[in-house]
Short mmCIF file of C-alpha atoms in Angstrom, two decimals:
data_model
loop_
_atom_site.label_atom_id
_atom_site.label_comp_id
_atom_site.label_asym_id
_atom_site.label_seq_id
_atom_site.Cartn_x
_atom_site.Cartn_y
_atom_site.Cartn_z
CA MET A 1 93.46 97.87 106.39
CA THR A 2 92.71 99.12 103.01
CA THR A 3 89.57 100.76 104.48
CA ARG A 4 91.43 102.57 107.20
CA LEU A 5 93.22 105.95 106.99
CA SER A 6 96.36 104.36 108.34
CA ARG A 7 96.71 101.94 105.43
CA ALA A 8 96.47 104.83 103.01
CA LEU A 9 99.31 106.52 104.92
CA ALA A 10 101.43 103.37 105.35
CA ALA A 11 104.58 102.87 103.34
CA ALA A 12 105.32 99.58 101.66
CA GLY A 13 108.62 97.93 102.36
CA THR A 14 110.49 95.58 104.58
CA ALA A 15 110.19 95.29 108.34
CA LEU A 16 111.96 97.71 110.64
CA CYS A 17 113.02 96.19 113.94
CA LEU A 18 114.27 97.64 117.18
CA THR A 19 115.09 96.49 120.68
CA ALA A 20 114.87 98.70 123.74
CA THR A 21 117.51 97.44 126.16
CA LEU A 22 117.36 97.68 129.92
CA ALA A 23 117.86 101.15 131.28
CA GLY A 24 118.97 102.14 134.76
CA CYS A 25 122.21 100.97 136.37
CA GLY A 26 123.48 99.22 133.27
CA GLY A 27 123.79 95.86 134.99
CA LEU A 28 123.44 92.49 133.31
CA ALA A 29 119.97 91.09 132.84
CA SER A 30 118.83 88.58 135.44
CA ASP A 31 117.00 85.29 135.00
CA ASN A 32 113.84 86.99 136.23
CA ASP A 33 113.78 89.60 133.50
CA VAL A 34 110.83 89.63 131.11
CA THR A 35 111.03 90.53 127.43
CA LEU A 36 107.84 91.73 125.80
CA LYS A 37 107.63 91.18 122.05
CA VAL A 38 105.56 93.82 120.28
CA VAL A 39 104.54 94.00 116.61
CA ALA A 40 103.29 97.34 115.28
CA ALA A 41 102.26 98.91 112.00
CA ASP A 42 104.14 101.72 110.27
CA TYR A 43 102.12 104.90 109.77
CA GLY A 44 104.87 106.83 108.03
CA ASP A 45 105.34 107.32 104.32
CA GLY A 46 109.12 106.98 104.32
CA ASP A 47 112.21 106.59 106.49
CA ALA A 48 112.02 110.19 107.70
CA ASN A 49 108.74 109.71 109.57
CA SER A 50 108.59 105.97 110.11
CA SER A 51 106.78 104.86 113.27
CA ILE A 52 109.94 103.09 114.35
CA GLY A 53 111.17 106.34 115.93
CA TYR A 54 108.07 106.62 118.10
CA TRP A 55 108.23 103.01 119.29
CA LYS A 56 111.98 103.20 119.94
CA ASP A 57 111.54 106.18 122.26
CA LEU A 58 108.45 104.67 123.89
CA ALA A 59 110.13 101.33 124.58
CA ALA A 60 113.23 102.98 126.03
CA ALA A 61 111.17 105.26 128.29
CA PHE A 62 109.07 102.35 129.54
CA THR A 63 112.10 100.20 130.33
CA ALA A 64 113.69 103.07 132.23
CA ASP A 65 110.60 103.17 134.46
CA HIS A 66 110.28 99.37 134.74
CA PRO A 67 113.68 97.75 135.38
CA GLY A 68 113.58 94.09 134.53
CA VAL A 69 111.15 94.47 131.63
CA LYS A 70 112.57 94.80 128.14
CA VAL A 71 110.53 95.64 125.06
CA GLU A 72 111.38 94.37 121.58
CA VAL A 73 109.30 95.99 118.85
CA SER A 74 109.11 94.97 115.20
CA VAL A 75 107.53 97.56 112.91
CA TYR A 76 106.11 96.45 109.56
CA SER A 77 104.31 98.21 106.75
CA TRP A 78 100.52 97.92 106.67
CA GLU A 79 100.81 95.74 103.58
CA GLU A 80 102.43 92.98 105.62
CA VAL A 81 101.83 93.50 109.34
CA ASP A 82 98.56 91.54 109.61
CA ALA A 83 100.06 88.62 107.72
CA LYS A 84 103.22 88.69 109.87
CA VAL A 85 101.19 88.39 113.06
CA ALA A 86 99.05 85.62 111.59
CA GLU A 87 102.20 83.73 110.65
CA MET A 88 103.66 84.15 114.13
CA VAL A 89 100.45 82.89 115.74
CA LYS A 90 100.33 79.89 113.42
CA LYS A 91 103.89 78.96 114.44
CA GLY A 92 103.03 79.25 118.14
CA GLU A 93 105.18 82.37 118.43
CA ALA A 94 102.52 85.03 118.95
CA PRO A 95 103.83 88.42 120.13
CA ASP A 96 102.80 89.70 123.53
CA VAL A 97 101.25 92.78 121.92
CA ALA A 98 100.12 93.37 118.34
CA GLN A 99 99.01 96.71 116.92
CA ILE A 100 97.24 95.72 113.71
CA GLY A 101 93.93 95.92 111.87
CA ALA A 102 91.64 93.26 113.37
CA TYR A 103 91.30 91.29 116.56
CA ALA A 104 88.05 89.31 116.35
CA ASP A 105 89.51 86.06 114.96
CA TYR A 106 92.08 85.85 117.74
CA ALA A 107 89.53 86.71 120.41
CA ALA A 108 87.10 84.08 119.10
CA ASP A 109 89.87 81.48 119.29
CA GLY A 110 90.55 82.32 122.94
CA LYS A 111 94.06 83.64 122.30
CA LEU A 112 93.69 87.14 123.78
CA TYR A 113 93.56 88.70 127.21
CA THR A 114 90.53 90.83 127.89
CA ALA A 115 91.07 94.55 128.38
CA ASP A 116 90.09 94.38 132.05
CA GLU A 117 92.69 91.64 132.63
CA LEU A 118 95.37 94.06 131.47
CA LEU A 119 94.57 97.71 131.96
CA SER A 120 94.19 99.85 135.01
CA VAL A 121 90.68 101.08 135.70
CA ALA A 122 91.73 104.62 134.78
CA THR A 123 93.17 103.57 131.41
CA GLN A 124 90.21 101.44 130.43
CA ALA A 125 87.72 104.11 131.46
CA ASP A 126 89.58 106.70 129.36
CA PHE A 127 88.66 105.09 126.02
CA LEU A 128 86.00 106.94 124.07
CA GLY A 129 82.76 104.99 124.35
CA PRO A 130 82.07 104.12 120.69
CA LEU A 131 85.65 102.93 120.21
CA ALA A 132 85.65 100.80 123.35
CA ASP A 133 82.33 99.24 122.28
CA ALA A 134 83.73 98.42 118.84
CA GLY A 135 86.51 96.47 120.55
CA LYS A 136 84.09 94.02 122.13
CA VAL A 137 83.18 90.45 121.24
CA LYS A 138 79.93 89.37 122.91
CA ARG A 139 80.12 92.48 125.08
CA VAL A 140 83.64 91.72 126.36
CA GLN A 141 86.45 94.03 125.26
CA TYR A 142 89.48 92.39 123.65
CA GLY A 143 90.43 95.00 121.06
CA MET A 144 91.91 98.22 122.40
CA PRO A 145 91.66 101.14 119.95
CA PHE A 146 95.00 102.71 119.03
CA VAL A 147 94.20 105.61 116.69
CA SER A 148 91.02 106.65 114.91
CA SER A 149 89.53 108.78 112.17
CA THR A 150 86.12 109.97 111.02
CA ARG A 151 84.75 110.95 107.62
CA LEU A 152 83.34 114.25 106.37
CA LEU A 153 81.95 115.73 103.16
CA PHE A 154 84.59 117.73 101.26
CA TYR A 155 83.52 120.35 98.73
CA ASN A 156 85.47 122.52 96.29
CA LYS A 157 84.83 126.16 97.20
CA ARG A 158 85.88 127.51 93.79
CA LEU A 159 83.49 125.19 91.96
CA PHE A 160 80.71 126.02 94.42
CA LYS A 161 81.19 129.73 93.81
CA LYS A 162 81.32 129.25 90.05
CA ALA A 163 78.05 127.28 90.18
CA GLY A 164 76.38 129.94 92.30
CA ILE A 165 76.10 127.78 95.43
CA ALA A 166 76.16 129.91 98.56
CA ASP A 167 75.39 127.47 101.37
CA GLU A 168 76.81 124.14 102.48
CA PRO A 169 74.43 121.18 102.00
CA ARG A 170 72.72 119.72 105.06
CA SER A 171 70.09 117.42 103.59
CA TRP A 172 70.02 115.04 100.64
CA ASP A 173 67.73 117.47 98.85
CA ASP A 174 70.42 120.14 99.26
CA LEU A 175 73.09 117.75 98.05
CA GLU A 176 71.15 116.82 94.90
CA ALA A 177 70.35 120.44 94.11
CA ASP A 178 74.02 121.41 94.50
CA ALA A 179 75.19 118.47 92.40
CA ARG A 180 72.83 119.50 89.59
CA LYS A 181 74.23 123.06 89.68
CA LEU A 182 77.77 121.64 89.59
CA LYS A 183 77.05 119.52 86.53
CA GLY A 184 78.04 122.36 84.23
CA THR A 185 81.17 123.37 86.14
CA ALA A 186 82.66 120.15 87.55
CA LYS A 187 83.79 117.09 85.65
CA THR A 188 82.32 115.07 88.52
CA PRO A 189 79.63 116.84 90.54
CA PHE A 190 79.65 114.14 93.25
CA ALA A 191 82.28 111.41 93.35
CA LEU A 192 80.79 108.14 94.63
CA PRO A 193 83.64 105.62 95.04
CA LEU A 194 81.96 102.24 95.39
CA GLY A 195 84.89 100.40 93.82
CA ARG A 196 86.63 97.56 95.61
CA GLU A 197 89.16 99.68 97.45
CA GLU A 198 86.75 101.01 100.05
CA ALA A 199 83.17 100.37 99.03
CA GLN A 200 82.36 99.17 102.54
CA ALA A 201 83.32 102.59 103.97
CA GLU A 202 81.45 104.69 101.40
CA THR A 203 78.43 102.45 101.86
CA MET A 204 78.42 102.72 105.63
CA GLN A 205 78.56 106.52 105.51
CA TRP A 206 75.43 106.63 103.37
CA LEU A 207 73.59 104.02 105.43
CA LEU A 208 74.19 106.02 108.61
CA ALA A 209 73.10 109.24 106.91
CA GLY A 210 69.88 107.49 105.89
CA GLY A 211 69.13 106.36 109.44
CA GLY A 212 70.33 102.77 108.99
CA GLY A 213 73.61 100.90 109.27
CA TYR A 214 75.16 97.46 108.94
CA THR A 215 73.71 96.20 112.22
CA ASP A 216 70.68 96.88 114.40
CA SER A 217 70.51 97.75 118.10
CA ASP A 218 71.03 94.08 118.98
CA GLU A 219 74.23 93.94 116.87
CA ALA A 220 72.57 91.65 114.32
CA TYR A 221 73.19 92.26 110.62
CA ALA A 222 70.47 94.48 109.12
CA ILE A 223 71.98 95.28 105.73
CA ASP A 224 68.63 94.87 103.95
CA SER A 225 66.65 97.05 106.36
CA ALA A 226 64.00 99.36 104.95
CA GLU A 227 66.17 102.38 105.73
CA ASN A 228 69.14 100.92 103.86
CA VAL A 229 67.06 100.01 100.83
CA LYS A 230 65.67 103.55 100.69
CA THR A 231 69.21 104.94 100.90
CA PHE A 232 70.43 103.02 97.88
CA GLU A 233 67.25 103.73 95.96
CA TRP A 234 67.91 107.43 96.58
CA LEU A 235 71.53 107.15 95.41
CA ARG A 236 70.38 105.41 92.26
CA GLU A 237 67.50 107.73 91.42
CA HIS A 238 68.93 111.07 92.53
CA LEU A 239 72.68 110.85 91.88
CA TYR A 240 73.58 107.95 89.58
CA GLU A 241 70.76 107.97 87.01
CA PRO A 242 70.83 111.80 86.52
CA GLY A 243 74.54 111.51 85.67
CA LEU A 244 75.76 113.40 88.73
CA THR A 245 78.42 110.85 89.74
CA GLY A 246 80.76 111.67 86.87
CA PRO A 247 82.22 109.80 83.93
CA VAL A 248 83.46 106.79 85.94
CA GLU A 249 80.77 104.34 87.04
CA PRO A 250 80.63 104.18 90.86
CA TRP A 251 81.47 100.46 91.03
CA LYS A 252 84.64 101.15 89.01
CA LEU A 253 85.72 104.20 91.01
CA ASN A 254 88.17 103.58 93.87
CA ARG A 255 88.63 105.95 96.78
CA GLN A 256 92.18 107.02 95.92
CA ASP A 257 91.20 107.77 92.32
CA ALA A 258 88.38 109.95 93.62
CA PHE A 259 90.77 111.70 96.01
CA ASP A 260 93.23 112.33 93.18
CA ALA A 261 90.47 113.82 91.02
CA PHE A 262 89.39 116.11 93.87
CA ALA A 263 93.00 117.24 94.31
CA ARG A 264 93.06 118.10 90.58
CA GLY A 265 90.02 120.33 91.05
CA GLU A 266 87.71 118.09 89.00
CA VAL A 267 85.26 117.02 91.74
CA GLY A 268 82.61 119.20 93.35
CA MET A 269 81.88 117.01 96.39
CA LEU A 270 82.94 113.69 97.90
CA ASN A 271 83.32 111.97 101.25
CA GLY A 272 86.84 111.95 102.66
CA HIS A 273 89.13 111.50 105.63
CA PRO A 274 92.04 113.60 107.00
CA LYS A 275 94.53 112.36 104.40
CA LEU A 276 92.57 114.22 101.72
CA MET A 277 93.21 117.52 103.51
CA LYS A 278 96.94 117.31 102.81
CA GLU A 279 96.50 116.06 99.25
CA ALA A 280 94.09 118.88 98.37
CA THR A 281 96.13 121.54 100.17
CA ASP A 282 99.33 120.46 98.42
CA LYS A 283 97.57 120.89 95.06
CA GLY A 284 96.19 124.31 95.96
CA VAL A 285 92.53 123.31 96.19
CA ASP A 286 90.40 125.61 98.34
CA PHE A 287 87.99 123.27 100.10
CA GLY A 288 85.47 123.12 102.92
CA MET A 289 84.36 120.23 105.13
CA VAL A 290 80.99 119.49 106.70
CA PRO A 291 79.23 116.39 108.08
CA LEU A 292 77.73 114.24 105.35
CA PRO A 293 74.23 115.56 104.61
CA THR A 294 71.47 113.31 105.90
CA ALA A 295 68.17 112.17 104.45
CA ASP A 296 66.15 114.63 106.52
CA GLY A 297 68.79 117.22 107.38
CA ARG A 298 68.96 116.13 111.00
CA ASP A 299 72.24 115.12 112.60
CA LYS A 300 73.14 111.44 112.36
CA PRO A 301 76.21 109.55 113.66
CA ALA A 302 79.30 109.81 111.48
CA MET A 303 81.34 106.81 110.44
CA GLY A 304 84.52 106.22 112.40
CA VAL A 305 87.43 103.86 111.80
CA ALA A 306 90.04 102.59 114.23
CA ASP A 307 93.15 100.46 114.36
CA TRP A 308 93.59 98.00 117.20
CA VAL A 309 95.92 96.80 119.92
CA MET A 310 95.56 93.28 121.33
CA ALA A 311 97.52 91.21 123.82
CA PHE A 312 98.13 87.48 123.42
CA LYS A 313 98.06 85.06 126.33
CA ASN A 314 101.80 84.50 126.62
CA GLY A 315 102.06 84.44 130.39
CA HIS A 316 103.20 88.07 130.72
CA ARG A 317 99.86 89.54 131.73
CA LYS A 318 101.19 91.85 134.46
CA GLU A 319 104.06 93.26 132.41
CA THR A 320 101.90 93.59 129.29
CA GLY A 321 99.31 95.51 131.25
CA GLN A 322 101.95 97.86 132.60
CA PHE A 323 103.25 98.48 129.10
CA LEU A 324 99.78 99.17 127.68
CA ASP A 325 98.98 101.60 130.50
CA PHE A 326 102.14 103.40 129.42
CA VAL A 327 101.17 103.29 125.73
CA TYR A 328 97.85 104.98 126.55
CA ASP A 329 99.31 107.72 128.73
CA ALA A 330 97.93 111.02 127.44
CA LYS A 331 101.31 112.44 126.44
CA ASN A 332 102.15 109.34 124.39
CA VAL A 333 98.76 109.26 122.68
CA THR A 334 99.03 112.96 121.83
CA ARG A 335 102.54 112.64 120.45
CA PHE A 336 101.52 109.86 118.07
CA THR A 337 98.30 111.46 116.81
CA ASN A 338 100.02 114.81 116.32
CA THR A 339 102.80 113.18 114.30
CA TYR A 340 100.49 111.41 111.87
CA GLY A 341 97.44 113.67 111.70
CA LEU A 342 95.13 111.10 113.27
CA LEU A 343 92.53 111.29 116.01
CA PRO A 344 92.94 110.12 119.61
CA VAL A 345 91.00 107.20 121.06
CA THR A 346 90.94 108.42 124.67
CA THR A 347 88.98 111.12 126.42
CA SER A 348 92.18 112.70 127.73
CA GLY A 349 93.65 112.74 124.20
CA TYR A 350 90.40 114.15 122.82
CA ARG A 351 90.46 116.99 125.35
CA ALA A 352 94.13 117.73 124.64
CA MET A 353 93.50 118.00 120.90
CA SER A 354 90.36 120.06 121.44
CA ALA A 355 92.29 122.54 123.59
CA SER A 356 95.23 122.80 121.19
CA THR A 357 95.74 126.14 119.44
CA ALA A 358 98.29 124.79 116.95
CA PRO A 359 97.36 125.71 113.34
CA ALA A 360 98.01 122.14 112.22
CA ARG A 361 95.27 120.93 114.57
CA ALA A 362 92.61 123.42 113.45
CA GLN A 363 91.29 121.45 110.47
CA LEU A 364 91.47 118.15 112.33
CA LYS A 365 89.07 119.51 114.93
CA THR A 366 86.25 119.25 112.41
CA PHE A 367 86.88 115.49 112.26
CA LEU A 368 87.40 115.37 116.02
CA ALA A 369 83.96 116.84 116.71
CA ALA A 370 82.33 113.85 115.01
CA LEU A 371 84.30 111.24 116.95
CA PRO A 372 82.44 110.86 120.29
CA ASN A 373 79.23 109.71 118.57
CA ALA A 374 80.80 107.92 115.62
CA ARG A 375 79.79 104.40 114.57
CA LEU A 376 82.39 101.85 113.54
CA TYR A 377 82.35 98.74 111.41
CA PRO A 378 81.09 95.63 113.25
CA VAL A 379 84.69 94.51 113.68
CA GLY A 380 83.78 92.44 116.73
CA LYS A 381 82.14 89.94 114.40
CA LYS A 382 84.42 87.23 113.10
CA SER A 383 82.24 87.18 109.98
CA TRP A 384 82.85 90.85 109.15
CA ALA A 385 85.87 90.29 106.90
CA GLY A 386 83.84 88.10 104.55
CA VAL A 387 80.81 90.40 104.65
CA SER A 388 83.03 93.35 103.81
CA GLU A 389 84.33 91.47 100.76
CA ASP A 390 80.76 90.82 99.57
CA ILE A 391 79.97 94.53 99.87
CA LYS A 392 83.10 95.46 97.93
CA ALA A 393 82.24 93.03 95.15
CA ASP A 394 78.54 93.74 94.69
CA ILE A 395 77.17 96.92 96.27
CA GLY A 396 78.19 99.38 93.56
CA LYS A 397 76.61 97.42 90.72
CA SER A 398 73.27 97.48 92.54
CA LEU A 399 72.84 101.06 91.30
CA ALA A 400 72.60 99.83 87.71
CA ASP A 401 70.25 96.92 88.41
CA PRO A 402 66.98 97.57 86.49
CA LYS A 403 65.07 96.01 89.41
CA GLY A 404 66.72 98.31 91.93
CA PRO A 405 69.21 97.66 94.72
CA VAL A 406 66.95 95.63 97.02
CA LYS A 407 67.95 92.21 95.64
CA THR A 408 71.64 92.97 96.11
CA LEU A 409 71.12 94.15 99.67
CA GLU A 410 69.04 91.08 100.48
CA ALA A 411 71.68 88.74 99.06
CA ILE A 412 74.49 90.38 101.03
CA ALA A 413 72.37 90.39 104.19
CA SER A 414 71.42 86.73 103.84
CA ALA A 415 75.04 85.66 103.41
CA ALA A 416 76.05 87.84 106.36
CA ARG A 417 73.49 86.30 108.69
CA GLN A 418 74.45 82.79 107.66
CA ALA A 419 78.14 83.54 108.20
CA ASP A 420 77.39 85.02 111.60
CA GLN A 421 75.53 81.92 112.70
CA THR A 422 78.18 79.45 111.54
CA ARG A 423 81.06 81.21 113.24
#
């Protein structure tokens, strides 16, 4: 998912495949043996840390504990894994388990088991609440979160000091005042990437900070709510029009370009995810991280993102459930998140990371603290993919509309509601 942390970390390339053979006595497989076919995404950035190593060990360990059940895992880059699964489903060859970016289409078509048909009570109850809720279609959970991330405000400490800024911003008034002070010291006081790459993520962060969001309490689209309109009016009047968003117009600025500029020391502030920590550290940037300032300075939910596991109705419900219980064992969750610098999706994994004293975990804990109350995209809506595309195409340009952003928000909202009704 281009909007997810994992896609940014994923390496392009061809598929990596593995088969975990039966462990135990070494006897020949019987006619009653079951083979689970699993498709997963690669979170590595090269052969040295490809996810294939994790899945190979996991499959072998599971088979050793469950004689008679083999696991065959194919690992693909993020650029191709969703399409591979879609192709398999179209051919009538759906995998038993897929770890990919979206589940709603398959759930709506009746192709998936529900979580409670698969998981033990203990496993299902271990999911963090916001992530479990985001995996639901019409209040029934089909998508099981695999890994997650949240977003924070990054700021350049050297540029802050040079501009005479002593305190971290908490409100939008603080943020504007700091951006104005940075105008003389930073090429881009506040980077606002509303380009196609991840406009839907940048937008959602601001909507939440302004007390709104993509949907209301009844899960209906509310993109043109009064709170959301006020948020984009503020962005236009207090950041864009005063020239505080830098030389690149927000609708032309992509997330990775903004990250690269921050890593070069050119950006005073921007919203980012854990990947930016490594990029900035590698370039020697001294940075701080705080929750995105809110309209009134009061705490608001952060934006979270997650990748998903789903199980297709292939007749292996029992064995698939056993395998997924194993996948979500605390030690396996912790091993994966530690390897790739991501956040856990379970309470047990959350507690393990919180208790860790490892230096590599220290900075991640700032992101972790925002996770329990995070809000996610409305991924349970089959219409979300199309709505997300509309946001990517149009939301940034609303800042330059002489009539203000309201017409753009109304148009996106109207199309979203219509799409939701027809699907």
